[in-house]
Coordinates of C-alpha atoms and ligand atoms in Angstrom, one line a residue:
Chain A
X11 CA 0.0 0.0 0.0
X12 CA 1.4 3.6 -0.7
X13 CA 1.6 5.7 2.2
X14 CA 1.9 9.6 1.9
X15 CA 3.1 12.2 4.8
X16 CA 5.2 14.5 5.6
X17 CA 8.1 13.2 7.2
X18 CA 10.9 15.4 9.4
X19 CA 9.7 18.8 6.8
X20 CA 10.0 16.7 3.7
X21 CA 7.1 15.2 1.5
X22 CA 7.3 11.6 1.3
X23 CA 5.4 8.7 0.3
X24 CA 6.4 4.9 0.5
X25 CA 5.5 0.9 0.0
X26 CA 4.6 -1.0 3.1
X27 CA 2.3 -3.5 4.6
X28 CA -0.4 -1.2 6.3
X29 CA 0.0 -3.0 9.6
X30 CA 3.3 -2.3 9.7
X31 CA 4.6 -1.0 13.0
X32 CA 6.0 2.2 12.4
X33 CA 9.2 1.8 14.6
X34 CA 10.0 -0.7 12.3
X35 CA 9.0 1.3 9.1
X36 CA 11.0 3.8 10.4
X37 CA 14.2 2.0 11.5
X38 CA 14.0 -1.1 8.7
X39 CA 12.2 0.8 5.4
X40 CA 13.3 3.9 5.8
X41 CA 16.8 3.9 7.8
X42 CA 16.0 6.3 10.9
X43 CA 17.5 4.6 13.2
X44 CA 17.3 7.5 15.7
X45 CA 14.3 6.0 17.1
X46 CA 14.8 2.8 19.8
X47 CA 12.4 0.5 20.4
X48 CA 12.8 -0.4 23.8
X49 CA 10.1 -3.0 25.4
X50 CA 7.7 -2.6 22.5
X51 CA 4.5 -2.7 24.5
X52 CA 4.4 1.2 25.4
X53 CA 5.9 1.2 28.7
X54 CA 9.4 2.8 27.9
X55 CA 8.6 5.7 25.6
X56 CA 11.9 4.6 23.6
X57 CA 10.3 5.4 20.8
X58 CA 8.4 8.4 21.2
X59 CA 7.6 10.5 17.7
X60 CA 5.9 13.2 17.0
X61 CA 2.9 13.3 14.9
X62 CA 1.0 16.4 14.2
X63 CA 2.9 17.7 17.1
X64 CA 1.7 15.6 19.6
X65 CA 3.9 12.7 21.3
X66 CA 2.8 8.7 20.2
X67 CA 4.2 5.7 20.6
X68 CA 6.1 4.2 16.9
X69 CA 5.8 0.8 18.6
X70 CA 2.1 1.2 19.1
X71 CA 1.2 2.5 15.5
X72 CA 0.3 1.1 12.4
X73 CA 2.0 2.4 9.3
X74 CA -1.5 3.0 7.3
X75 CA -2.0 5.4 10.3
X76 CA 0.5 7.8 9.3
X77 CA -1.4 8.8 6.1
X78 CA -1.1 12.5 5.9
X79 CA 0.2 13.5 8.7
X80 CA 3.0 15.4 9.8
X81 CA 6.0 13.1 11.3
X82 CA 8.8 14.3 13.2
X83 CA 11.5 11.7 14.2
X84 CA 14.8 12.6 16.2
X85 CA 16.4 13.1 13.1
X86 CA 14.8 16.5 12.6
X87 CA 16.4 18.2 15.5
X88 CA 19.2 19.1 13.6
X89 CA 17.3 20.8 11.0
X90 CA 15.5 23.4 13.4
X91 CA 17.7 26.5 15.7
X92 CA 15.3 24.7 18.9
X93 CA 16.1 21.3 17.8
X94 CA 19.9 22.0 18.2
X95 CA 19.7 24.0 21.5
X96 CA 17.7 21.1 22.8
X97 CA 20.8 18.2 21.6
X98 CA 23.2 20.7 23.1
X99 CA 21.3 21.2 26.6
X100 CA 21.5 17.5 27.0
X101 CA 25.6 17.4 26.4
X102 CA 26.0 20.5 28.3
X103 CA 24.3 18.9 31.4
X104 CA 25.4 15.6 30.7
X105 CA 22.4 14.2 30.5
X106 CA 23.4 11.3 27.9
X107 CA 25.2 8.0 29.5
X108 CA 24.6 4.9 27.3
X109 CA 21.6 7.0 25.4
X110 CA 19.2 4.6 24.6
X111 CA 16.0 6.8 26.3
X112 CA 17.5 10.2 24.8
X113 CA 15.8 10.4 21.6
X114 CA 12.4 9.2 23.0
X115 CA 13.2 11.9 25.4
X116 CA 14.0 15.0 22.8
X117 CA 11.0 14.2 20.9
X118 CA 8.7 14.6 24.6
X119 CA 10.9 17.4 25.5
X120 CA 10.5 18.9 22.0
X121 CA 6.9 19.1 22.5
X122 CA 7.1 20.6 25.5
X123 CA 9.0 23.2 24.4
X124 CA 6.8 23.9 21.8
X125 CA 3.9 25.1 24.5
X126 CA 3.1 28.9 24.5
X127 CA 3.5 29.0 28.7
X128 CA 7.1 28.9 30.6
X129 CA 7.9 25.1 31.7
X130 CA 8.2 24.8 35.4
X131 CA 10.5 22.1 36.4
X132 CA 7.5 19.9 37.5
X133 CA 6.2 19.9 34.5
X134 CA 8.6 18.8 32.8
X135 CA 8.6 15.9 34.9
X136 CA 5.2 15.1 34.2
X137 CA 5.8 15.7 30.8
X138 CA 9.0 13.2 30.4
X139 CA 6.8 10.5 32.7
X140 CA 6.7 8.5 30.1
X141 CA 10.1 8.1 29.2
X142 CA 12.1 5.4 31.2
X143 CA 16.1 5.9 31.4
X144 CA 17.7 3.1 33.5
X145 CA 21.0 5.2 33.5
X146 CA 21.2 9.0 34.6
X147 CA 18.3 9.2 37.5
X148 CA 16.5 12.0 35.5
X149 CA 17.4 14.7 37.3
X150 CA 20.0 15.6 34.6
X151 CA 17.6 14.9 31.9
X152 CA 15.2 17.6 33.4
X153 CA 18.0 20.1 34.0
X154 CA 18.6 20.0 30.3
X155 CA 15.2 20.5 29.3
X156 CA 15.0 23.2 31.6
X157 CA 18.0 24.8 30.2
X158 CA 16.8 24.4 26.8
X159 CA 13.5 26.5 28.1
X160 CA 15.8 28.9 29.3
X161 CA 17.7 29.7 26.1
X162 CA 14.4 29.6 24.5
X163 CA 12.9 32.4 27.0
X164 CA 16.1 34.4 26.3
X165 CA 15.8 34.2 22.8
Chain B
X176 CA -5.7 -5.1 6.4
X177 CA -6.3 -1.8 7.8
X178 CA -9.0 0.2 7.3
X179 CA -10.5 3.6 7.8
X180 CA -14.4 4.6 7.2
X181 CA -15.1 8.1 8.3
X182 CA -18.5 7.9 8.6
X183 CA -20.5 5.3 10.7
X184 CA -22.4 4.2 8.1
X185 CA -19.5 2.9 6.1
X186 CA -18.1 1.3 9.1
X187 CA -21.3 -0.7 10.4
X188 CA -20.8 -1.7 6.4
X189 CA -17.3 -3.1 6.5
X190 CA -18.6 -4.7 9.5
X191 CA -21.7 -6.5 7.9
X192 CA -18.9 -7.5 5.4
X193 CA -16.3 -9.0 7.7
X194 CA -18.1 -9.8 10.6
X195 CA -14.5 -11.0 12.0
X196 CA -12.5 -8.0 11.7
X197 CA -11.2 -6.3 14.9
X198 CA -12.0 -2.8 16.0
X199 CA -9.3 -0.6 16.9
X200 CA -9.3 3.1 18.7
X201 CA -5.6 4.1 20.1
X202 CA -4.5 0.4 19.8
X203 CA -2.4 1.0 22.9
X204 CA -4.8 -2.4 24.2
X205 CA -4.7 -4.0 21.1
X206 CA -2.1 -4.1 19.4
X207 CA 0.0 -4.9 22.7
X208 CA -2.3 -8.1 23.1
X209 CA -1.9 -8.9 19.5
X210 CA 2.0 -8.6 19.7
X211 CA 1.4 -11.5 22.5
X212 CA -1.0 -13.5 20.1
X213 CA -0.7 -15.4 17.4
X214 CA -0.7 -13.3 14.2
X215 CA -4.1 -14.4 12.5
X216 CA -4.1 -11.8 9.6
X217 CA -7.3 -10.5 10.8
X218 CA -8.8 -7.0 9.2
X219 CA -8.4 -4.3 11.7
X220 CA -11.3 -1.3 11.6
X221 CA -9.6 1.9 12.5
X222 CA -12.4 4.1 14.5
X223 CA -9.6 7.5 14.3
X224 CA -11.0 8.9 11.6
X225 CA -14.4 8.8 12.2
X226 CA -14.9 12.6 13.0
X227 CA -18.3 12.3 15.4
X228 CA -16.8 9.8 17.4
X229 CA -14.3 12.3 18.9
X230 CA -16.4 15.0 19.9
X231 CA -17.2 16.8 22.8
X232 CA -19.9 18.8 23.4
X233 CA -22.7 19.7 25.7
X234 CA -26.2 18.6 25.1
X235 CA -29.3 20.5 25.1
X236 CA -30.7 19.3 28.5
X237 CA -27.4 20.0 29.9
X238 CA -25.7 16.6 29.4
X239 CA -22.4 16.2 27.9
X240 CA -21.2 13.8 25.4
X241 CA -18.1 12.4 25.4
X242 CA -17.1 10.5 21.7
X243 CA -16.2 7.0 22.3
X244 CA -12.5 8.1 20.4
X245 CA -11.7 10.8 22.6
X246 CA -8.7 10.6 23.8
X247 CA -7.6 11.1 27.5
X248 CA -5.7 14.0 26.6
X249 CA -8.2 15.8 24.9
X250 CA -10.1 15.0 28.0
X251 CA -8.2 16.0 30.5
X252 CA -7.7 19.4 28.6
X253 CA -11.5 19.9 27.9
X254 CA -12.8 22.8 29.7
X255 CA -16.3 21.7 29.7
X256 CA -15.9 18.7 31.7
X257 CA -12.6 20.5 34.0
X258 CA -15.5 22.8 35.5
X259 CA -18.3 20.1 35.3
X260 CA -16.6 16.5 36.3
X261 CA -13.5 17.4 37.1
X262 CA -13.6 13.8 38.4
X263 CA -13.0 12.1 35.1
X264 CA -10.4 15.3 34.0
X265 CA -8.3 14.1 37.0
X266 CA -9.0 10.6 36.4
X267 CA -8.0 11.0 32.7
X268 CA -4.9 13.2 33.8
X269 CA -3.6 9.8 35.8
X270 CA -3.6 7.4 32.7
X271 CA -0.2 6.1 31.3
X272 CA 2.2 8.9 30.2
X273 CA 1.5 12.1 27.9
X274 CA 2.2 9.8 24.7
X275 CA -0.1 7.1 26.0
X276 CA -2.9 9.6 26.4
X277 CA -2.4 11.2 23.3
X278 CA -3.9 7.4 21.8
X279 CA -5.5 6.2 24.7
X280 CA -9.2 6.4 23.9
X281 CA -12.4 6.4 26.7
X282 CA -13.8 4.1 24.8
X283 CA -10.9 1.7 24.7
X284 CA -10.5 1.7 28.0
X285 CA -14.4 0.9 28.4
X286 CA -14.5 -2.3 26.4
X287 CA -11.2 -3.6 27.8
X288 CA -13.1 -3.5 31.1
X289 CA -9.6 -3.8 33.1
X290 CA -10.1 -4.3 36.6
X291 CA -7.9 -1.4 36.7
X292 CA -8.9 0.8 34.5
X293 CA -8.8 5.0 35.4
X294 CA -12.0 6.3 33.8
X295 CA -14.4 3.5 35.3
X296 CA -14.9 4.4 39.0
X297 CA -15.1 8.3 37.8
X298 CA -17.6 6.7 35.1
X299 CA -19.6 4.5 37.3
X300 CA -20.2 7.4 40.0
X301 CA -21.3 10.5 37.6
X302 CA -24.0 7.7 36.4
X303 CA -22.6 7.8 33.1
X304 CA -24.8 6.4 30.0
X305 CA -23.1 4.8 26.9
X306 CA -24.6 4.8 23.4
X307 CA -24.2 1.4 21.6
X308 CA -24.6 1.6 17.7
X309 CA -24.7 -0.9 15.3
X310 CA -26.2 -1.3 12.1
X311 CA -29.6 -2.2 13.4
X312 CA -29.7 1.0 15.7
X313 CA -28.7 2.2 19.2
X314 CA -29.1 2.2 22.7
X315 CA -28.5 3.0 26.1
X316 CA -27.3 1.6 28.9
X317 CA -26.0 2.2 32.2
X318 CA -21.9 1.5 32.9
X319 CA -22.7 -0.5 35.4
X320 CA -24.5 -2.5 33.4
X321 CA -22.5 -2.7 30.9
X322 CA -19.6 -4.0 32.1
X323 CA -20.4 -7.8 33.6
X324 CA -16.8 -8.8 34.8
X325 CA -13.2 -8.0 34.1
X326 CA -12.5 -8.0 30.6
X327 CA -16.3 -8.7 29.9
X328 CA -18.7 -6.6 28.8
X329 CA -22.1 -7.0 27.8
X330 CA -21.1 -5.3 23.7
X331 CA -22.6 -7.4 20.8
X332 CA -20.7 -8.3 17.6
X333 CA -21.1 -5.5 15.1
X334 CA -21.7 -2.7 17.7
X335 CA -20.2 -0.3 18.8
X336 CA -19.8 2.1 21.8
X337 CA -20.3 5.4 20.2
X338 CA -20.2 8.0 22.9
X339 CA -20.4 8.5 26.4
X340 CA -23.2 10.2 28.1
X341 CA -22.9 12.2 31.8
X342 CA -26.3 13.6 33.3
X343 CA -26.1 16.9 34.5
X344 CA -23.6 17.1 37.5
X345 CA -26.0 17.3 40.4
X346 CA -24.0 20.0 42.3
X347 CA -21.6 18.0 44.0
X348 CA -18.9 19.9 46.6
X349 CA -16.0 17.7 45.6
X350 CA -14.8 15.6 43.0
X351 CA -11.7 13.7 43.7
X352 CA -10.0 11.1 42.4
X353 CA -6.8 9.1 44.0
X354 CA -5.0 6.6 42.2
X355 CA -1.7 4.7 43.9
X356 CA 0.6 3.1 41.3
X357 CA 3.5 1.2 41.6
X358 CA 5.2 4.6 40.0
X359 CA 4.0 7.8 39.8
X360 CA 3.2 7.9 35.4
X361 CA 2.5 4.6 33.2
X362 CA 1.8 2.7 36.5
X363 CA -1.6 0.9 36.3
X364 CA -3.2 1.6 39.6
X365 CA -2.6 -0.7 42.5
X366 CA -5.7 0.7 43.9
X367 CA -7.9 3.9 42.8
X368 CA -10.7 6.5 44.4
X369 CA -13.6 8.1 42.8
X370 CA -15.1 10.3 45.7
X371 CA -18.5 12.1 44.6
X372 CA -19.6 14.2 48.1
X373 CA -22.5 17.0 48.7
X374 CA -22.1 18.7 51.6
X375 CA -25.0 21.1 53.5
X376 CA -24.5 24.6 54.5
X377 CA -22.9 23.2 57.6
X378 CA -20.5 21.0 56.3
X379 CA -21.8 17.9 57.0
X380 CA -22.2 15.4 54.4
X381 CA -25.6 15.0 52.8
X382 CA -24.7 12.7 50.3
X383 CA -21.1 10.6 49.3
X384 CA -20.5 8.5 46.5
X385 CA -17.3 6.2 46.3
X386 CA -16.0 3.8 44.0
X387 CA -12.5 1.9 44.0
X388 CA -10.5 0.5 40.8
X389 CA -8.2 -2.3 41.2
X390 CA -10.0 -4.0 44.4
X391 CA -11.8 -6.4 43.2
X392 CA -13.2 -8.1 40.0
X393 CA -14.9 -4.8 38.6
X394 CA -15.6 -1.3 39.8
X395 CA -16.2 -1.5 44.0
X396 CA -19.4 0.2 45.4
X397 CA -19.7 0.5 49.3
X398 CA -23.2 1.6 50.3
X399 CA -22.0 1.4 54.1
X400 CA -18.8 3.7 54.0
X401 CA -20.8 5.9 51.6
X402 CA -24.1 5.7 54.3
X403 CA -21.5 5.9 57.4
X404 CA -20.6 9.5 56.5
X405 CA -24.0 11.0 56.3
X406 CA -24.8 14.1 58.7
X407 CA -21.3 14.0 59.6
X408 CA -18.3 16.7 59.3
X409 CA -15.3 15.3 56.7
X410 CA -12.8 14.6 59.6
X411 CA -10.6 12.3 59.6
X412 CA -12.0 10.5 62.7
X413 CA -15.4 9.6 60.9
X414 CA -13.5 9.3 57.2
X415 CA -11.3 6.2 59.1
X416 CA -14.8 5.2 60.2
X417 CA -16.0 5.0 56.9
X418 CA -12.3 3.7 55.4
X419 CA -13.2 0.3 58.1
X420 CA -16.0 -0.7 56.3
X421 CA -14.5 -0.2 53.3
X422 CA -11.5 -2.2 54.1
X423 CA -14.3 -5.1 54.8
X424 CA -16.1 -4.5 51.5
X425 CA -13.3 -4.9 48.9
X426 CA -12.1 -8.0 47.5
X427 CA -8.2 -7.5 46.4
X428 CA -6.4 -9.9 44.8
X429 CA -2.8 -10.7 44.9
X430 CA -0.2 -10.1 41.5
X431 CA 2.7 -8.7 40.6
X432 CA 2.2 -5.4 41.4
X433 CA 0.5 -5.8 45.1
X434 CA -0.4 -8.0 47.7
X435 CA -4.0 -8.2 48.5
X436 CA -3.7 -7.0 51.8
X437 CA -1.7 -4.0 50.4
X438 CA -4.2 -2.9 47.8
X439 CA -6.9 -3.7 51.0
X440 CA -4.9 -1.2 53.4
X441 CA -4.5 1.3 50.5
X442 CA -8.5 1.2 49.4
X443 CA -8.9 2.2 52.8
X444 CA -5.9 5.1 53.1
X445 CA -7.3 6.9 49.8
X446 CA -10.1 7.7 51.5
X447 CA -8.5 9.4 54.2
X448 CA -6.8 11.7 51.2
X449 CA -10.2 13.9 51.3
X450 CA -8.9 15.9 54.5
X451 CA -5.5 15.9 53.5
Ligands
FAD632 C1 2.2 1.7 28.7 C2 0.7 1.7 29.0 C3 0.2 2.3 30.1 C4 -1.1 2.3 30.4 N1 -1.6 2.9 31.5 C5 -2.9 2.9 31.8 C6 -3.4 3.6 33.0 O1 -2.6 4.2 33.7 N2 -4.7 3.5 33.2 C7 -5.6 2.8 32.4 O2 -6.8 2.8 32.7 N3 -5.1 2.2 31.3 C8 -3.8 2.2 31.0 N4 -3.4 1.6 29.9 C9 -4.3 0.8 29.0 C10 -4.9 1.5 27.8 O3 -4.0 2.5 27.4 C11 -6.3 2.0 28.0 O4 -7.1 1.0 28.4 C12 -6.8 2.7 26.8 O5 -7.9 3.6 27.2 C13 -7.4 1.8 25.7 O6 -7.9 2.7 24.7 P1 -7.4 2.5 23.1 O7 -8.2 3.5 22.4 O8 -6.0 2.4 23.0 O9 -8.1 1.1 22.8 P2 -7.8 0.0 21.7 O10 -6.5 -0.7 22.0 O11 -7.9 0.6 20.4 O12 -9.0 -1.0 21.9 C14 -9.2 -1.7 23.1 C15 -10.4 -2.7 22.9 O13 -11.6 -2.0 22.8 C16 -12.2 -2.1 21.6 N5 -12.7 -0.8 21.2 C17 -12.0 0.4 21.2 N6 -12.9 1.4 21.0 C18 -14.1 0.8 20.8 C19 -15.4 1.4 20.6 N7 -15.6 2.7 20.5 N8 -16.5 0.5 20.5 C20 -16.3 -0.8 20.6 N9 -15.1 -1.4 20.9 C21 -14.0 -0.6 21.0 C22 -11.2 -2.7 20.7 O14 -11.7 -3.5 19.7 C23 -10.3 -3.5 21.6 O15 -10.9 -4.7 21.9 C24 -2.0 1.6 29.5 C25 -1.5 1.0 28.4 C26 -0.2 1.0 28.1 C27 0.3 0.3 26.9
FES633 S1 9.5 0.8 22.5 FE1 7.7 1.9 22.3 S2 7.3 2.5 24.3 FE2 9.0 1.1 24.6
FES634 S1 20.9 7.3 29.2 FE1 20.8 5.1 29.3 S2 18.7 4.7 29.4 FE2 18.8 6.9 29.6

């Protein structure tokens, strides 16, 4: 079945199975291998995407259900002034250790970032609750969103 | 296969075509059973872009209708239901994390009929109404009808639930609910509170509602802890009182996540939440 969206600003359209599971459209089909798929069954957040702007799960969608829609993968950072300041807030509070849970985590930060009110710290807990990282304890992971709110308030 | 009618009409006619196709909403219940089931090829019906199941609006006799495919962040950021039932908001609020929610449907989590699901003990106490369609029509029926057991409801092959129906909110003084997980986001409640209370110009109760998640088989009722607090002030004396009977009422089991006499001394704690 041919599939058309907008993928990371770019027009796309591709062949897949319509029950594909996008994680593995994305990471197999297509080669963005920025998003991890962690336990598969939603709990980990792994491999959390945008579409139209909102957080979902890649391991919990179809690929038929992508049809027209807007998809933003971790490989967009780069391509947006935010995207970078967000990738560099992590490094600069060194939030990354074996990095698994971090582009799961950019993409949930990246929407909250994307709100029109200033991010207090607690919500950008409640925000991130749904990202699992075995590794850095969060509270480095928060500080670099927070820093990342910061540069954006400045700027 | 994977299909998507946007209008009812053309869905209750793919159904009438392939009576054995599955119905999907968020899929974050389905498609995690199906990744533990054998892979049968079955058609999937995708409900998401049927446009009047997802809306939310107020009826003319003051009702409000909840779409069957609304999700539980639309919910929880409806302004309608915040000021009306903020029970279910905060109910809605507890489920999964934002990413979940942003799939989640109320619907879904109706028809799973999870022991443990968040919007049922909100559901069951603002009296809420679901609207079954198929092709050969609708009806109503209560929630607590509707669902018989855990995981078993009384929906007929070829229907639907379409939306969800709450009466006018009969000026209740709080709405609350509690839910204890085994962490704070994602967690499936270990045990959950709905608390409904009136209270007169004096303080006193003159009329609680409570129902628990996760206690027992399906949605818990307890006409004594709810009766015990009547003409009383919400202290904490006559709320551990009422927690008592509570503890007597529920019938935990034991799993993974909690012993039953955990989830038994927690039923009875959440209670004690509405004075802290
Ligand atoms: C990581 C994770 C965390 C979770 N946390 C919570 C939590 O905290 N609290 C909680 O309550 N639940 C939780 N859940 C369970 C789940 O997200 C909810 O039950 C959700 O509301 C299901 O809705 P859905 O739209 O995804 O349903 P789907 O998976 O699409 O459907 C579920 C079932 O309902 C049927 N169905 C769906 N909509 C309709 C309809 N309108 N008419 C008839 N049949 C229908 C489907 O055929 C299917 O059998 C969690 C799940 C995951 C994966
Ligand atoms: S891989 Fe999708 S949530 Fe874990
Ligand atoms: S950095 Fe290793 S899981 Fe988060």
């Amino acid at each position: 079945m041919k599939i058309q969206c907008n993928l990371n600003g770019t027009p796309t359209e591709f062949n897949c199975l319509p029950d594909r599971r996008v994680i593995d459209l994305l990471r197999e089909d297509l080669g963005l291998t920025g998003s991890k798929e962690g336990c598969g069954t939603g709990e980990c957040g792994a491999c959390t995407i945008l579409v139209d702007g909102l957080p979902k799960l890649a391991c919990l969608m179809l690929a038929a259900q992508l049809e027209g829609t807007q998809v933003e993968t971790v490989e967009a950072l780069q391509q947006t002034e935010q995207g970078r300041t967000l990738m560099a807030a992590f490094s600069e509070e060194g939030a990354v250790q074996c990095g698994y849970c971090i582009p799961g985590m950019e993409m949930a930060s990246l929407a909250l970032l994307r709100q029109d009110e200033p991010l207090t710290r607690e919500q950008i807990k409640e925000g991130l609750s749904g990202n699992l990282c075995r590794c850095t304890g969060y509270v480095k992971i928060v500080d670099a969103v927070e820093r990342a709110a910061r540069v954006k308030g400045e700027g | 296969m994977l299909l998507f009618p946007t209008m009812l009409t053309e869905l209750f006619n793919l159904q009438e075509q392939q009576p054995e196709a599955r119905i999907m909403a968020g899929g974050t219940d389905l498609l995690v059973a199906l990744r533990h089931g054998p892979q049968d090829g079955r058609t999937i019906i995708c409900l998401e872009r049927i446009d009047e199941l997802r809306r939310i609006d107020e009826l003319e006799d003051g009702s409000v209708s909840i779409g069957a495919t609304a999700t539980f962040s639309s919910i929880a950021r409806n302004t309608l239901l915040k000021e009306r039932y903020p029970l279910l908001t905060q109910a809605a609020a507890t489920v999964g994390g934002p990413a979940i929610r942003n799939m989640a449907s109320i619907g879904g989590n109706i028809v799973t009929a999870s022991p443990a699901a968040d919007s049922l003990p909100a559901l069951y106490l603002l009296d809420a109404l679901l609207e079954l369609r198929s092709a050969a029509g609708s009806r109503a029926v209560a929630i607590a009808e509707f669902i018989l057991g855990p995981r078993r409801t009384m929906l007929q092959p070829g229907e639907i639930i379409s939306r969800i129906i709450l009466p006018p909110a009969n000026g209740w003084s709080i709405q609350r609910f509690e839910k204890v997980g085994r962490r704070k986001s994602l967690a499936i409640a270990v045990a959950s509170l709905a608390a409904a209370l009136r209270l007169a110009a004096d303080g006193s109760v003159a009329e609680a509602r409570f129902a628990w998640g996760s206690v027992g088989p399906t949605v818990l009722r307890c006409a004594e802890a709810e009766q015990a607090l009547i003409g009383k002030p919400l202290t904490e004396e006559n709320l551990n009182a009422a927690a008592l009977l509570a503890q007597r009422a529920v019938q935990p089991i034991d799993d993974i996540r909690a012993s039953a006499d955990y989830r038994r001394s927690v039923a009875g704690n959440l209670l004690l939440r509405l004075v802290a």
